Amino acid sequence: MKFYSLLLFAIASLMISCSQTEPKKDTYNLDNNIASLTKEISADSIKDHISHMVSFGTRHSLSDTTSATQGIGAARRWVASKFLQFRKQNNAEMSVELDPLVVDGSNSSRVPYTVTMKNVVAILKGTDPNDDRVILISGHLDSRNSDALDSINAAPGANDDASGVAVVLELARVLSAKKFPCTLIFMAVQGEEQGLLGARHMATKMRENNINLIAMLNNDIVGNSVASETGDKNNQTVRVFSEMIPAVESEEDTRNRSAMKSENDSPSRQLARYASETAKIYLDGFTATINMRPDRFLRGGDHTPFLQNGFVAVRFTEFNENYTQQHQNLREENGIEYGDKLKFVDFEYAANVARINLATMVSLAKAPGAPQQVTMQVNLGNITNLSWEAPSGGPAPKGYNILLRETYQPHWEKKIFVEGTSAELPYSKDNYFFAVQSVGTNGHESLMVIPTPKRQ
Ligand SMILES: [Zn+2]
Protein backbone atom coordinates (compact mmCIF):
# COMPACT_ATOMS: atom_id res chain seq x y z
CA MET A 1 0.00 0.00 0.00
CA LYS A 2 2.78 2.36 1.03
CA PHE A 3 4.82 1.52 -2.09
CA TYR A 4 1.74 1.88 -4.31
CA SER A 5 1.00 5.36 -2.87
CA LEU A 6 4.59 6.45 -3.37
CA LEU A 7 4.57 5.12 -6.92
CA LEU A 8 1.39 7.01 -7.77
CA PHE A 9 2.83 10.16 -6.24
CA ALA A 10 6.05 9.74 -8.22
CA ILE A 11 4.14 9.21 -11.49
CA ALA A 12 1.94 12.22 -10.80
CA SER A 13 4.99 14.38 -10.03
CA LEU A 14 6.68 13.23 -13.23
CA MET A 15 3.57 14.07 -15.25
CA ILE A 16 3.50 17.57 -13.79
CA SER A 17 7.18 18.26 -14.43
CA CYS A 18 6.86 17.03 -18.03
CA SER A 19 4.06 19.39 -18.97
CA GLN A 20 5.25 22.90 -18.36
CA THR A 21 2.98 24.85 -20.69
CA GLU A 22 -0.23 22.85 -20.13
CA PRO A 23 -0.50 21.80 -16.49
CA LYS A 24 -2.50 18.60 -16.05
CA LYS A 25 -4.52 17.55 -13.08
CA ASP A 26 -2.85 15.45 -10.43
CA THR A 27 -5.80 13.14 -9.77
CA TYR A 28 -4.10 11.33 -6.87
CA ASN A 29 -6.21 13.00 -4.20
CA LEU A 30 -9.15 14.25 -6.23
CA ASP A 31 -12.49 14.45 -4.39
CA ASN A 32 -15.36 14.36 -6.89
CA ASN A 33 -17.56 16.47 -4.62
CA ILE A 34 -14.98 19.27 -4.58
CA ALA A 35 -14.45 18.91 -8.33
CA SER A 36 -18.17 19.41 -8.93
CA LEU A 37 -18.29 22.41 -6.55
CA THR A 38 -15.49 24.09 -8.53
CA LYS A 39 -17.66 23.67 -11.64
CA GLU A 40 -20.45 25.64 -9.95
CA ILE A 41 -18.19 28.71 -9.82
CA SER A 42 -19.35 30.86 -12.71
CA ALA A 43 -17.50 33.62 -14.58
CA ASP A 44 -20.90 35.17 -15.42
CA SER A 45 -21.84 35.26 -11.77
CA ILE A 46 -18.48 36.88 -10.92
CA LYS A 47 -19.06 39.45 -13.66
CA ASP A 48 -22.44 40.21 -12.14
CA HIS A 49 -20.96 40.70 -8.64
CA ILE A 50 -18.21 43.02 -9.96
CA SER A 51 -20.66 45.02 -12.12
CA HIS A 52 -22.83 45.69 -9.06
CA MET A 53 -19.82 46.78 -7.01
CA VAL A 54 -18.74 49.16 -9.79
CA SER A 55 -22.25 50.64 -10.02
CA PHE A 56 -21.81 52.38 -6.64
CA GLY A 57 -19.60 55.01 -8.34
CA THR A 58 -16.99 55.11 -5.61
CA ARG A 59 -16.52 52.80 -2.64
CA HIS A 60 -13.97 55.04 -0.98
CA SER A 61 -14.04 54.44 2.79
CA LEU A 62 -14.95 58.10 3.44
CA SER A 63 -17.65 58.25 0.73
CA ASP A 64 -21.43 58.55 1.15
CA THR A 65 -23.05 56.11 3.57
CA THR A 66 -26.67 57.24 3.25
CA SER A 67 -27.42 57.04 -0.50
CA ALA A 68 -29.22 53.90 -1.66
CA THR A 69 -27.24 53.75 -4.90
CA GLN A 70 -23.85 55.47 -4.48
CA GLY A 71 -20.92 55.18 -2.08
CA ILE A 72 -19.52 52.75 0.46
CA GLY A 73 -22.72 52.55 2.53
CA ALA A 74 -24.78 51.28 -0.42
CA ALA A 75 -21.95 48.89 -1.39
CA ARG A 76 -21.67 47.25 2.01
CA ARG A 77 -25.45 46.95 2.38
CA TRP A 78 -25.59 45.31 -1.07
CA VAL A 79 -22.89 42.77 -0.14
CA ALA A 80 -24.80 41.96 3.08
CA SER A 81 -28.01 41.56 1.02
CA LYS A 82 -26.23 39.06 -1.26
CA PHE A 83 -25.10 36.99 1.74
CA LEU A 84 -28.71 37.06 3.04
CA GLN A 85 -29.98 36.02 -0.39
CA PHE A 86 -27.60 33.01 -0.46
CA ARG A 87 -28.64 32.11 3.09
CA LYS A 88 -32.30 32.09 2.05
CA GLN A 89 -31.71 30.25 -1.24
CA ASN A 90 -29.69 27.55 0.46
CA ASN A 91 -31.54 27.46 3.78
CA ALA A 92 -28.10 27.83 5.35
CA GLU A 93 -27.19 28.27 8.98
CA MET A 94 -25.21 31.39 8.17
CA SER A 95 -25.17 34.59 10.22
CA VAL A 96 -24.68 37.90 8.39
CA GLU A 97 -23.59 41.10 10.06
CA LEU A 98 -22.24 44.57 9.42
CA ASP A 99 -19.46 44.74 12.00
CA PRO A 100 -18.68 48.37 12.90
CA LEU A 101 -15.28 49.82 13.70
CA VAL A 102 -14.80 53.39 14.84
CA VAL A 103 -11.67 54.91 13.32
CA ASP A 104 -10.18 57.79 15.28
CA GLY A 105 -9.36 60.58 12.83
CA SER A 106 -6.63 62.05 15.02
CA ASN A 107 -4.34 59.04 14.50
CA SER A 108 -4.25 58.65 10.73
CA SER A 109 -3.15 60.73 7.75
CA ARG A 110 -5.60 58.79 5.56
CA VAL A 111 -8.62 59.28 7.84
CA PRO A 112 -8.87 63.02 8.59
CA TYR A 113 -11.90 62.77 10.90
CA THR A 114 -13.45 60.12 13.11
CA VAL A 115 -15.63 57.77 11.11
CA THR A 116 -17.46 54.47 11.59
CA MET A 117 -16.51 51.86 8.99
CA LYS A 118 -18.20 48.49 8.64
CA ASN A 119 -16.97 45.06 7.61
CA VAL A 120 -19.52 42.70 6.09
CA VAL A 121 -19.16 39.24 7.62
CA ALA A 122 -21.04 36.00 6.87
CA ILE A 123 -20.37 33.05 9.18
CA LEU A 124 -21.33 29.56 7.96
CA LYS A 125 -21.37 27.62 11.19
CA GLY A 126 -19.64 24.22 11.30
CA THR A 127 -21.76 21.12 12.01
CA ASP A 128 -19.33 19.42 14.43
CA PRO A 129 -19.59 20.96 17.93
CA ASN A 130 -16.17 19.50 18.77
CA ASP A 131 -14.50 21.16 15.78
CA ASP A 132 -13.55 24.75 16.64
CA ARG A 133 -11.51 25.37 13.48
CA VAL A 134 -12.30 28.43 11.40
CA ILE A 135 -11.29 29.17 7.79
CA LEU A 136 -11.69 32.71 6.52
CA ILE A 137 -11.75 34.18 3.01
CA SER A 138 -11.56 37.95 2.55
CA GLY A 139 -11.59 40.73 -0.04
CA HIS A 140 -11.81 44.50 0.43
CA LEU A 141 -14.90 46.58 -0.26
CA ASP A 142 -13.24 49.96 -0.60
CA SER A 143 -11.75 51.54 -3.73
CA ARG A 144 -9.56 54.59 -4.24
CA ASN A 145 -8.29 57.17 -6.73
CA SER A 146 -4.85 58.71 -7.34
CA ASP A 147 -5.41 60.80 -4.18
CA ALA A 148 -6.00 58.46 -1.25
CA LEU A 149 -8.34 61.04 0.34
CA ASP A 150 -10.55 61.61 -2.73
CA SER A 151 -13.92 60.31 -1.59
CA ILE A 152 -15.99 62.11 -4.26
CA ASN A 153 -14.84 61.24 -7.79
CA ALA A 154 -15.65 57.94 -9.47
CA ALA A 155 -13.37 55.10 -8.32
CA PRO A 156 -14.82 51.94 -9.87
CA GLY A 157 -12.23 49.60 -8.30
CA ALA A 158 -13.37 46.80 -10.60
CA ASN A 159 -10.18 44.84 -10.08
CA ASP A 160 -8.98 46.42 -6.80
CA ASP A 161 -10.82 44.92 -5.15
CA ALA A 162 -14.31 44.22 -6.49
CA SER A 163 -12.68 41.13 -8.02
CA GLY A 164 -11.67 39.87 -4.56
CA VAL A 165 -15.11 40.61 -3.08
CA ALA A 166 -16.67 38.80 -6.07
CA VAL A 167 -14.55 35.73 -5.27
CA VAL A 168 -15.76 35.90 -1.65
CA LEU A 169 -19.41 36.26 -2.76
CA GLU A 170 -19.12 33.44 -5.27
CA LEU A 171 -17.71 31.07 -2.64
CA ALA A 172 -20.48 32.08 -0.23
CA ARG A 173 -23.06 31.40 -2.97
CA VAL A 174 -21.75 27.91 -3.71
CA LEU A 175 -20.59 26.79 -0.26
CA SER A 176 -23.59 27.98 1.78
CA ALA A 177 -25.51 25.16 0.07
CA LYS A 178 -23.21 22.64 1.79
CA LYS A 179 -22.31 21.68 5.34
CA PHE A 180 -18.80 21.42 6.76
CA PRO A 181 -17.53 20.19 10.13
CA CYS A 182 -15.71 23.46 10.83
CA THR A 183 -16.79 27.10 10.42
CA LEU A 184 -16.26 29.09 7.23
CA ILE A 185 -16.22 32.90 7.28
CA PHE A 186 -16.81 35.03 4.17
CA MET A 187 -15.72 38.63 4.69
CA ALA A 188 -15.61 41.92 2.79
CA VAL A 189 -13.66 44.54 4.73
CA GLN A 190 -13.51 48.31 4.65
CA GLY A 191 -10.57 50.66 5.11
CA GLU A 192 -7.93 48.60 3.27
CA GLU A 193 -6.76 51.63 1.33
CA GLN A 194 -6.70 53.73 4.52
CA GLY A 195 -4.28 51.37 6.29
CA LEU A 196 -5.77 47.82 6.42
CA LEU A 197 -8.21 49.06 9.06
CA GLY A 198 -11.10 46.60 8.63
CA ALA A 199 -8.82 43.57 8.44
CA ARG A 200 -6.86 44.75 11.51
CA HIS A 201 -10.13 45.14 13.41
CA MET A 202 -11.15 41.56 12.58
CA ALA A 203 -7.69 40.05 13.19
CA THR A 204 -7.42 41.74 16.60
CA LYS A 205 -10.91 40.63 17.54
CA MET A 206 -10.21 37.02 16.54
CA ARG A 207 -6.95 37.03 18.53
CA GLU A 208 -8.64 38.53 21.62
CA ASN A 209 -11.35 35.85 21.41
CA ASN A 210 -8.74 33.11 20.91
CA ILE A 211 -10.43 31.91 17.71
CA ASN A 212 -8.85 28.80 16.19
CA LEU A 213 -8.40 30.40 12.76
CA ILE A 214 -6.36 27.85 10.80
CA ALA A 215 -6.22 29.69 7.46
CA MET A 216 -6.94 33.19 6.15
CA LEU A 217 -7.17 33.60 2.37
CA ASN A 218 -6.85 37.22 1.24
CA ASN A 219 -8.00 37.87 -2.34
CA ASP A 220 -6.89 41.30 -3.51
CA ILE A 221 -6.53 42.23 -7.22
CA VAL A 222 -7.41 38.88 -8.79
CA GLY A 223 -9.04 39.85 -12.09
CA ASN A 224 -6.49 41.21 -14.55
CA SER A 225 -4.18 39.24 -16.80
CA VAL A 226 -2.23 41.91 -18.74
CA ALA A 227 0.82 43.78 -17.39
CA SER A 228 1.19 47.52 -17.84
CA GLU A 229 4.42 48.70 -19.56
CA THR A 230 5.36 45.27 -20.98
CA GLY A 231 1.94 44.09 -22.23
CA ASP A 232 2.77 40.57 -20.99
CA LYS A 233 -0.33 38.40 -20.70
CA ASN A 234 -0.73 35.57 -18.21
CA ASN A 235 -4.24 34.26 -17.63
CA GLN A 236 -3.09 30.88 -16.33
CA THR A 237 -1.30 31.71 -13.08
CA VAL A 238 -2.21 33.34 -9.78
CA ARG A 239 0.45 34.20 -7.20
CA VAL A 240 0.13 33.06 -3.59
CA PHE A 241 2.20 35.30 -1.32
CA SER A 242 3.33 34.05 2.08
CA GLU A 243 5.72 35.35 4.70
CA MET A 244 9.22 33.90 5.07
CA ILE A 245 9.82 34.45 8.78
CA PRO A 246 6.68 34.74 10.93
CA ALA A 247 5.76 38.31 11.88
CA VAL A 248 5.20 37.09 15.44
CA GLU A 249 7.52 34.65 17.20
CA SER A 250 8.15 33.80 20.83
CA GLU A 251 11.81 33.54 21.88
CA GLU A 252 11.40 29.77 21.81
CA ASP A 253 9.97 29.92 18.24
CA THR A 254 13.01 31.93 17.14
CA ARG A 255 15.40 29.44 18.77
CA ASN A 256 13.59 26.53 17.11
CA ARG A 257 13.58 28.21 13.70
CA SER A 258 17.29 28.88 14.01
CA ALA A 259 18.00 25.27 15.02
CA MET A 260 15.87 23.77 12.24
CA LYS A 261 16.93 26.32 9.59
CA SER A 262 13.27 26.60 8.75
CA GLU A 263 13.26 30.10 7.26
CA ASN A 264 11.39 28.74 4.24
CA ASP A 265 8.84 26.88 6.36
CA SER A 266 6.57 29.37 8.11
CA PRO A 267 3.03 28.07 8.70
CA SER A 268 1.82 30.55 6.06
CA ARG A 269 4.33 29.15 3.55
CA GLN A 270 2.79 25.70 4.21
CA LEU A 271 -0.65 27.14 3.43
CA ALA A 272 0.72 28.61 0.18
CA ARG A 273 2.16 25.19 -0.73
CA TYR A 274 -1.15 23.56 0.17
CA ALA A 275 -3.09 25.94 -2.12
CA SER A 276 -0.57 25.38 -4.92
CA GLU A 277 -0.86 21.58 -4.64
CA THR A 278 -4.65 21.80 -4.42
CA ALA A 279 -4.72 23.81 -7.66
CA LYS A 280 -2.81 20.98 -9.36
CA ILE A 281 -5.49 18.52 -8.28
CA TYR A 282 -8.58 20.50 -9.28
CA LEU A 283 -7.65 22.79 -12.17
CA ASP A 284 -6.52 22.17 -15.72
CA GLY A 285 -4.28 24.76 -17.30
CA PHE A 286 -4.30 27.08 -14.31
CA THR A 287 -1.66 27.17 -11.57
CA ALA A 288 -1.19 28.81 -8.18
CA THR A 289 2.47 29.67 -7.95
CA ILE A 290 4.02 30.23 -4.53
CA ASN A 291 5.70 33.62 -4.24
CA MET A 292 8.27 33.61 -1.46
CA ARG A 293 7.53 37.13 -0.28
CA PRO A 294 4.94 38.28 2.25
CA ASP A 295 3.51 40.58 -0.42
CA ARG A 296 4.50 42.55 -3.53
CA PHE A 297 7.56 44.86 -3.36
CA LEU A 298 7.00 47.67 -0.81
CA ARG A 299 3.34 46.74 -0.37
CA GLY A 300 1.07 44.95 2.07
CA GLY A 301 -2.50 43.75 2.29
CA ASP A 302 -5.29 42.50 4.51
CA HIS A 303 -3.45 39.26 5.36
CA THR A 304 -0.73 41.38 7.04
CA PRO A 305 -2.63 42.22 10.28
CA PHE A 306 -3.61 38.54 10.53
CA LEU A 307 0.07 37.57 10.32
CA GLN A 308 0.89 40.25 12.90
CA ASN A 309 -1.66 38.61 15.19
CA GLY A 310 0.02 35.22 14.78
CA PHE A 311 -2.45 33.68 12.32
CA VAL A 312 -1.72 31.67 9.17
CA ALA A 313 -2.54 33.86 6.16
CA VAL A 314 -1.73 34.20 2.46
CA ARG A 315 -2.53 36.64 -0.31
CA PHE A 316 -3.82 35.71 -3.78
CA THR A 317 -2.98 38.28 -6.48
CA GLU A 318 -2.90 38.13 -10.29
CA PHE A 319 0.46 37.28 -11.91
CA ASN A 320 0.70 40.56 -13.88
CA GLU A 321 -0.47 43.84 -12.42
CA ASN A 322 -1.56 46.85 -14.40
CA TYR A 323 -0.48 50.14 -12.86
CA THR A 324 -2.41 52.29 -15.36
CA GLN A 325 -5.55 50.88 -13.72
CA GLN A 326 -4.80 50.64 -10.00
CA HIS A 327 -5.28 53.73 -7.81
CA GLN A 328 -5.76 55.98 -10.85
CA ASN A 329 -8.31 58.68 -11.61
CA LEU A 330 -10.41 57.86 -14.68
CA ARG A 331 -8.79 59.77 -17.56
CA GLU A 332 -7.02 59.45 -20.89
CA GLU A 333 -3.41 60.59 -21.27
CA ASN A 334 -1.13 60.11 -24.28
CA GLY A 335 -3.56 57.56 -25.70
CA ILE A 336 -3.56 55.50 -22.47
CA GLU A 337 -6.86 54.87 -20.70
CA TYR A 338 -6.34 55.13 -16.93
CA GLY A 339 -8.60 53.77 -14.19
CA ASP A 340 -9.86 50.51 -12.71
CA LYS A 341 -12.75 49.85 -15.13
CA LEU A 342 -15.00 46.84 -15.50
CA LYS A 343 -13.95 46.31 -19.12
CA PHE A 344 -10.38 45.49 -18.08
CA VAL A 345 -11.41 42.56 -15.87
CA ASP A 346 -10.91 39.00 -17.09
CA PHE A 347 -13.88 37.23 -15.45
CA GLU A 348 -12.81 33.70 -16.40
CA TYR A 349 -9.42 34.38 -14.79
CA ALA A 350 -11.11 35.56 -11.56
CA ALA A 351 -13.34 32.44 -11.69
CA ASN A 352 -10.26 30.22 -11.76
CA VAL A 353 -8.85 32.07 -8.74
CA ALA A 354 -12.19 31.46 -7.00
CA ARG A 355 -11.98 27.74 -7.87
CA ILE A 356 -8.55 27.46 -6.20
CA ASN A 357 -9.82 29.26 -3.11
CA LEU A 358 -12.85 26.96 -2.98
CA ALA A 359 -10.84 23.76 -3.37
CA THR A 360 -8.33 24.91 -0.73
CA MET A 361 -11.03 25.93 1.75
CA VAL A 362 -13.08 22.76 1.34
CA SER A 363 -10.07 20.41 1.35
CA LEU A 364 -8.95 21.94 4.64
CA ALA A 365 -12.47 21.92 6.08
CA LYS A 366 -12.94 18.21 5.28
CA ALA A 367 -9.50 17.26 6.59
CA PRO A 368 -8.70 16.62 10.24
CA GLY A 369 -6.86 19.29 12.19
CA ALA A 370 -3.08 19.43 11.87
CA PRO A 371 -0.93 17.22 14.11
CA GLN A 372 0.36 18.83 17.30
CA GLN A 373 3.70 18.87 19.13
CA VAL A 374 5.59 17.64 16.06
CA THR A 375 9.19 17.04 17.09
CA MET A 376 12.41 15.73 15.59
CA GLN A 377 14.95 13.96 17.76
CA VAL A 378 18.26 15.80 17.84
CA ASN A 379 21.18 13.52 16.99
CA LEU A 380 23.81 13.10 14.30
CA GLY A 381 23.30 10.26 11.85
CA ASN A 382 21.45 9.20 8.75
CA ILE A 383 18.23 8.14 10.48
CA THR A 384 15.61 10.75 11.35
CA ASN A 385 13.06 10.19 14.13
CA LEU A 386 9.85 12.20 14.20
CA SER A 387 7.01 12.08 16.70
CA TRP A 388 3.79 14.03 17.16
CA GLU A 389 0.37 14.05 18.78
CA ALA A 390 -3.07 13.66 17.23
CA PRO A 391 -5.07 16.85 16.60
CA SER A 392 -7.62 17.72 19.27
CA GLY A 393 -11.26 18.04 18.16
CA GLY A 394 -12.66 17.74 14.65
CA PRO A 395 -12.60 14.69 12.39
CA ALA A 396 -10.24 11.92 13.61
CA PRO A 397 -7.28 11.15 11.30
CA LYS A 398 -6.75 7.66 9.89
CA GLY A 399 -3.02 8.42 9.84
CA TYR A 400 -0.37 10.91 8.84
CA ASN A 401 1.78 11.80 5.87
CA ILE A 402 5.45 12.45 6.44
CA LEU A 403 6.53 14.98 3.83
CA LEU A 404 10.10 15.41 2.67
CA ARG A 405 11.88 17.73 0.32
CA GLU A 406 15.52 18.30 -0.48
CA THR A 407 16.87 21.51 1.02
CA TYR A 408 16.88 23.46 -2.25
CA GLN A 409 13.33 22.50 -3.31
CA PRO A 410 10.35 24.87 -2.97
CA HIS A 411 7.68 22.12 -2.74
CA TRP A 412 7.32 18.93 -0.70
CA GLU A 413 8.54 16.05 -2.87
CA LYS A 414 7.98 12.76 -1.05
CA LYS A 415 4.96 11.62 0.89
CA ILE A 416 5.05 8.62 3.22
CA PHE A 417 1.86 7.47 4.95
CA VAL A 418 2.05 6.10 8.51
CA GLU A 419 -0.70 5.09 10.91
CA GLY A 420 0.99 5.81 14.25
CA THR A 421 2.29 9.00 15.81
CA SER A 422 6.00 8.46 15.23
CA ALA A 423 8.28 7.48 12.39
CA GLU A 424 11.87 6.42 11.89
CA LEU A 425 13.07 7.45 8.45
CA PRO A 426 16.16 6.47 6.47
CA TYR A 427 16.65 10.06 5.33
CA SER A 428 19.32 12.43 6.58
CA LYS A 429 18.42 15.69 8.31
CA ASP A 430 21.30 17.26 6.36
CA ASN A 431 19.68 16.59 3.00
CA TYR A 432 15.96 16.91 3.68
CA PHE A 433 13.41 19.11 5.36
CA PHE A 434 10.52 17.26 7.02
CA ALA A 435 6.88 17.96 7.87
CA VAL A 436 3.87 15.98 9.08
CA GLN A 437 0.21 16.36 8.09
CA SER A 438 -2.92 14.53 9.26
CA VAL A 439 -4.90 12.41 6.78
CA GLY A 440 -8.65 11.94 7.24
CA THR A 441 -10.60 8.71 6.68
CA ASN A 442 -11.88 10.53 3.56
CA GLY A 443 -8.28 11.03 2.34
CA HIS A 444 -8.23 14.79 2.95
CA GLU A 445 -5.01 16.24 4.30
CA SER A 446 -4.41 18.93 6.91
CA LEU A 447 -1.86 21.72 6.73
CA MET A 448 1.72 20.57 7.13
CA VAL A 449 3.57 21.13 10.43
CA ILE A 450 7.33 21.25 10.62
CA PRO A 451 9.02 19.69 13.63
CA THR A 452 10.71 21.47 16.49
CA PRO A 453 13.92 19.97 17.90
CA LYS A 454 13.56 17.40 20.70
CA ARG A 455 16.68 17.25 22.85
CA GLN A 456 17.05 14.34 25.26
ZN1 LIG B 1 -6.45 46.19 -2.99
Coordinates of C-alpha atoms in Angstrom, one line a residue, residues 39-264:
K39 CA -17.7 23.7 -11.6
E40 CA -20.5 25.6 -10.0
I41 CA -18.2 28.7 -9.8
S42 CA -19.4 30.9 -12.7
A43 CA -17.5 33.6 -14.6
D44 CA -20.9 35.2 -15.4
S45 CA -21.8 35.3 -11.8
I46 CA -18.5 36.9 -10.9
K47 CA -19.1 39.5 -13.7
D48 CA -22.4 40.2 -12.1
H49 CA -21.0 40.7 -8.6
I50 CA -18.2 43.0 -10.0
S51 CA -20.7 45.0 -12.1
H52 CA -22.8 45.7 -9.1
M53 CA -19.8 46.8 -7.0
V54 CA -18.7 49.2 -9.8
S55 CA -22.3 50.6 -10.0
F56 CA -21.8 52.4 -6.6
G57 CA -19.6 55.0 -8.3
T58 CA -17.0 55.1 -5.6
R59 CA -16.5 52.8 -2.6
H60 CA -14.0 55.0 -1.0
S61 CA -14.0 54.4 2.8
L62 CA -14.9 58.1 3.4
S63 CA -17.6 58.2 0.7
D64 CA -21.4 58.6 1.2
T65 CA -23.0 56.1 3.6
T66 CA -26.7 57.2 3.2
S67 CA -27.4 57.0 -0.5
A68 CA -29.2 53.9 -1.7
T69 CA -27.2 53.8 -4.9
Q70 CA -23.8 55.5 -4.5
G71 CA -20.9 55.2 -2.1
I72 CA -19.5 52.7 0.5
G73 CA -22.7 52.5 2.5
A74 CA -24.8 51.3 -0.4
A75 CA -22.0 48.9 -1.4
R76 CA -21.7 47.3 2.0
R77 CA -25.5 47.0 2.4
W78 CA -25.6 45.3 -1.1
V79 CA -22.9 42.8 -0.1
A80 CA -24.8 42.0 3.1
S81 CA -28.0 41.6 1.0
K82 CA -26.2 39.1 -1.3
F83 CA -25.1 37.0 1.7
L84 CA -28.7 37.1 3.0
Q85 CA -30.0 36.0 -0.4
F86 CA -27.6 33.0 -0.5
R87 CA -28.6 32.1 3.1
K88 CA -32.3 32.1 2.1
Q89 CA -31.7 30.3 -1.2
N90 CA -29.7 27.5 0.5
N91 CA -31.5 27.5 3.8
A92 CA -28.1 27.8 5.3
E93 CA -27.2 28.3 9.0
M94 CA -25.2 31.4 8.2
S95 CA -25.2 34.6 10.2
V96 CA -24.7 37.9 8.4
E97 CA -23.6 41.1 10.1
L98 CA -22.2 44.6 9.4
D99 CA -19.5 44.7 12.0
P100 CA -18.7 48.4 12.9
L101 CA -15.3 49.8 13.7
V102 CA -14.8 53.4 14.8
V103 CA -11.7 54.9 13.3
D104 CA -10.2 57.8 15.3
G105 CA -9.4 60.6 12.8
S106 CA -6.6 62.1 15.0
N107 CA -4.3 59.0 14.5
S108 CA -4.3 58.6 10.7
S109 CA -3.2 60.7 7.8
R110 CA -5.6 58.8 5.6
V111 CA -8.6 59.3 7.8
P112 CA -8.9 63.0 8.6
Y113 CA -11.9 62.8 10.9
T114 CA -13.4 60.1 13.1
V115 CA -15.6 57.8 11.1
T116 CA -17.5 54.5 11.6
M117 CA -16.5 51.9 9.0
K118 CA -18.2 48.5 8.6
N119 CA -17.0 45.1 7.6
V120 CA -19.5 42.7 6.1
V121 CA -19.2 39.2 7.6
A122 CA -21.0 36.0 6.9
I123 CA -20.4 33.0 9.2
L124 CA -21.3 29.6 8.0
K125 CA -21.4 27.6 11.2
G126 CA -19.6 24.2 11.3
T127 CA -21.8 21.1 12.0
D128 CA -19.3 19.4 14.4
P129 CA -19.6 21.0 17.9
N130 CA -16.2 19.5 18.8
D131 CA -14.5 21.2 15.8
D132 CA -13.6 24.8 16.6
R133 CA -11.5 25.4 13.5
V134 CA -12.3 28.4 11.4
I135 CA -11.3 29.2 7.8
L136 CA -11.7 32.7 6.5
I137 CA -11.8 34.2 3.0
S138 CA -11.6 37.9 2.5
G139 CA -11.6 40.7 0.0
H140 CA -11.8 44.5 0.4
L141 CA -14.9 46.6 -0.3
D142 CA -13.2 50.0 -0.6
S143 CA -11.8 51.5 -3.7
R144 CA -9.6 54.6 -4.2
N145 CA -8.3 57.2 -6.7
S146 CA -4.9 58.7 -7.3
D147 CA -5.4 60.8 -4.2
A148 CA -6.0 58.5 -1.2
L149 CA -8.3 61.0 0.3
D150 CA -10.6 61.6 -2.7
S151 CA -13.9 60.3 -1.6
I152 CA -16.0 62.1 -4.3
N153 CA -14.8 61.2 -7.8
A154 CA -15.6 57.9 -9.5
A155 CA -13.4 55.1 -8.3
P156 CA -14.8 51.9 -9.9
G157 CA -12.2 49.6 -8.3
A158 CA -13.4 46.8 -10.6
N159 CA -10.2 44.8 -10.1
D160 CA -9.0 46.4 -6.8
D161 CA -10.8 44.9 -5.2
A162 CA -14.3 44.2 -6.5
S163 CA -12.7 41.1 -8.0
G164 CA -11.7 39.9 -4.6
V165 CA -15.1 40.6 -3.1
A166 CA -16.7 38.8 -6.1
V167 CA -14.6 35.7 -5.3
V168 CA -15.8 35.9 -1.6
L169 CA -19.4 36.3 -2.8
E170 CA -19.1 33.4 -5.3
L171 CA -17.7 31.1 -2.6
A172 CA -20.5 32.1 -0.2
R173 CA -23.1 31.4 -3.0
V174 CA -21.8 27.9 -3.7
L175 CA -20.6 26.8 -0.3
S176 CA -23.6 28.0 1.8
A177 CA -25.5 25.2 0.1
K178 CA -23.2 22.6 1.8
K179 CA -22.3 21.7 5.3
F180 CA -18.8 21.4 6.8
P181 CA -17.5 20.2 10.1
C182 CA -15.7 23.5 10.8
T183 CA -16.8 27.1 10.4
L184 CA -16.3 29.1 7.2
I185 CA -16.2 32.9 7.3
F186 CA -16.8 35.0 4.2
M187 CA -15.7 38.6 4.7
A188 CA -15.6 41.9 2.8
V189 CA -13.7 44.5 4.7
Q190 CA -13.5 48.3 4.7
G191 CA -10.6 50.7 5.1
E192 CA -7.9 48.6 3.3
E193 CA -6.8 51.6 1.3
Q194 CA -6.7 53.7 4.5
G195 CA -4.3 51.4 6.3
L196 CA -5.8 47.8 6.4
L197 CA -8.2 49.1 9.1
G198 CA -11.1 46.6 8.6
A199 CA -8.8 43.6 8.4
R200 CA -6.9 44.8 11.5
H201 CA -10.1 45.1 13.4
M202 CA -11.2 41.6 12.6
A203 CA -7.7 40.1 13.2
T204 CA -7.4 41.7 16.6
K205 CA -10.9 40.6 17.5
M206 CA -10.2 37.0 16.5
R207 CA -7.0 37.0 18.5
E208 CA -8.6 38.5 21.6
N209 CA -11.3 35.9 21.4
N210 CA -8.7 33.1 20.9
I211 CA -10.4 31.9 17.7
N212 CA -8.8 28.8 16.2
L213 CA -8.4 30.4 12.8
I214 CA -6.4 27.8 10.8
A215 CA -6.2 29.7 7.5
M216 CA -6.9 33.2 6.2
L217 CA -7.2 33.6 2.4
N218 CA -6.9 37.2 1.2
N219 CA -8.0 37.9 -2.3
D220 CA -6.9 41.3 -3.5
I221 CA -6.5 42.2 -7.2
V222 CA -7.4 38.9 -8.8
G223 CA -9.0 39.9 -12.1
N224 CA -6.5 41.2 -14.5
S225 CA -4.2 39.2 -16.8
V226 CA -2.2 41.9 -18.7
A227 CA 0.8 43.8 -17.4
S228 CA 1.2 47.5 -17.8
E229 CA 4.4 48.7 -19.6
T230 CA 5.4 45.3 -21.0
G231 CA 1.9 44.1 -22.2
D232 CA 2.8 40.6 -21.0
K233 CA -0.3 38.4 -20.7
N234 CA -0.7 35.6 -18.2
N235 CA -4.2 34.3 -17.6
Q236 CA -3.1 30.9 -16.3
T237 CA -1.3 31.7 -13.1
V238 CA -2.2 33.3 -9.8
R239 CA 0.4 34.2 -7.2
V240 CA 0.1 33.1 -3.6
F241 CA 2.2 35.3 -1.3
S242 CA 3.3 34.0 2.1
E243 CA 5.7 35.3 4.7
M244 CA 9.2 33.9 5.1
I245 CA 9.8 34.5 8.8
P246 CA 6.7 34.7 10.9
A247 CA 5.8 38.3 11.9
V248 CA 5.2 37.1 15.4
E249 CA 7.5 34.7 17.2
S250 CA 8.1 33.8 20.8
E251 CA 11.8 33.5 21.9
E252 CA 11.4 29.8 21.8
D253 CA 10.0 29.9 18.2
T254 CA 13.0 31.9 17.1
R255 CA 15.4 29.4 18.8
N256 CA 13.6 26.5 17.1
R257 CA 13.6 28.2 13.7
S258 CA 17.3 28.9 14.0
A259 CA 18.0 25.3 15.0
M260 CA 15.9 23.8 12.2
K261 CA 16.9 26.3 9.6
S262 CA 13.3 26.6 8.7
E263 CA 13.3 30.1 7.3
N264 CA 11.4 28.7 4.2

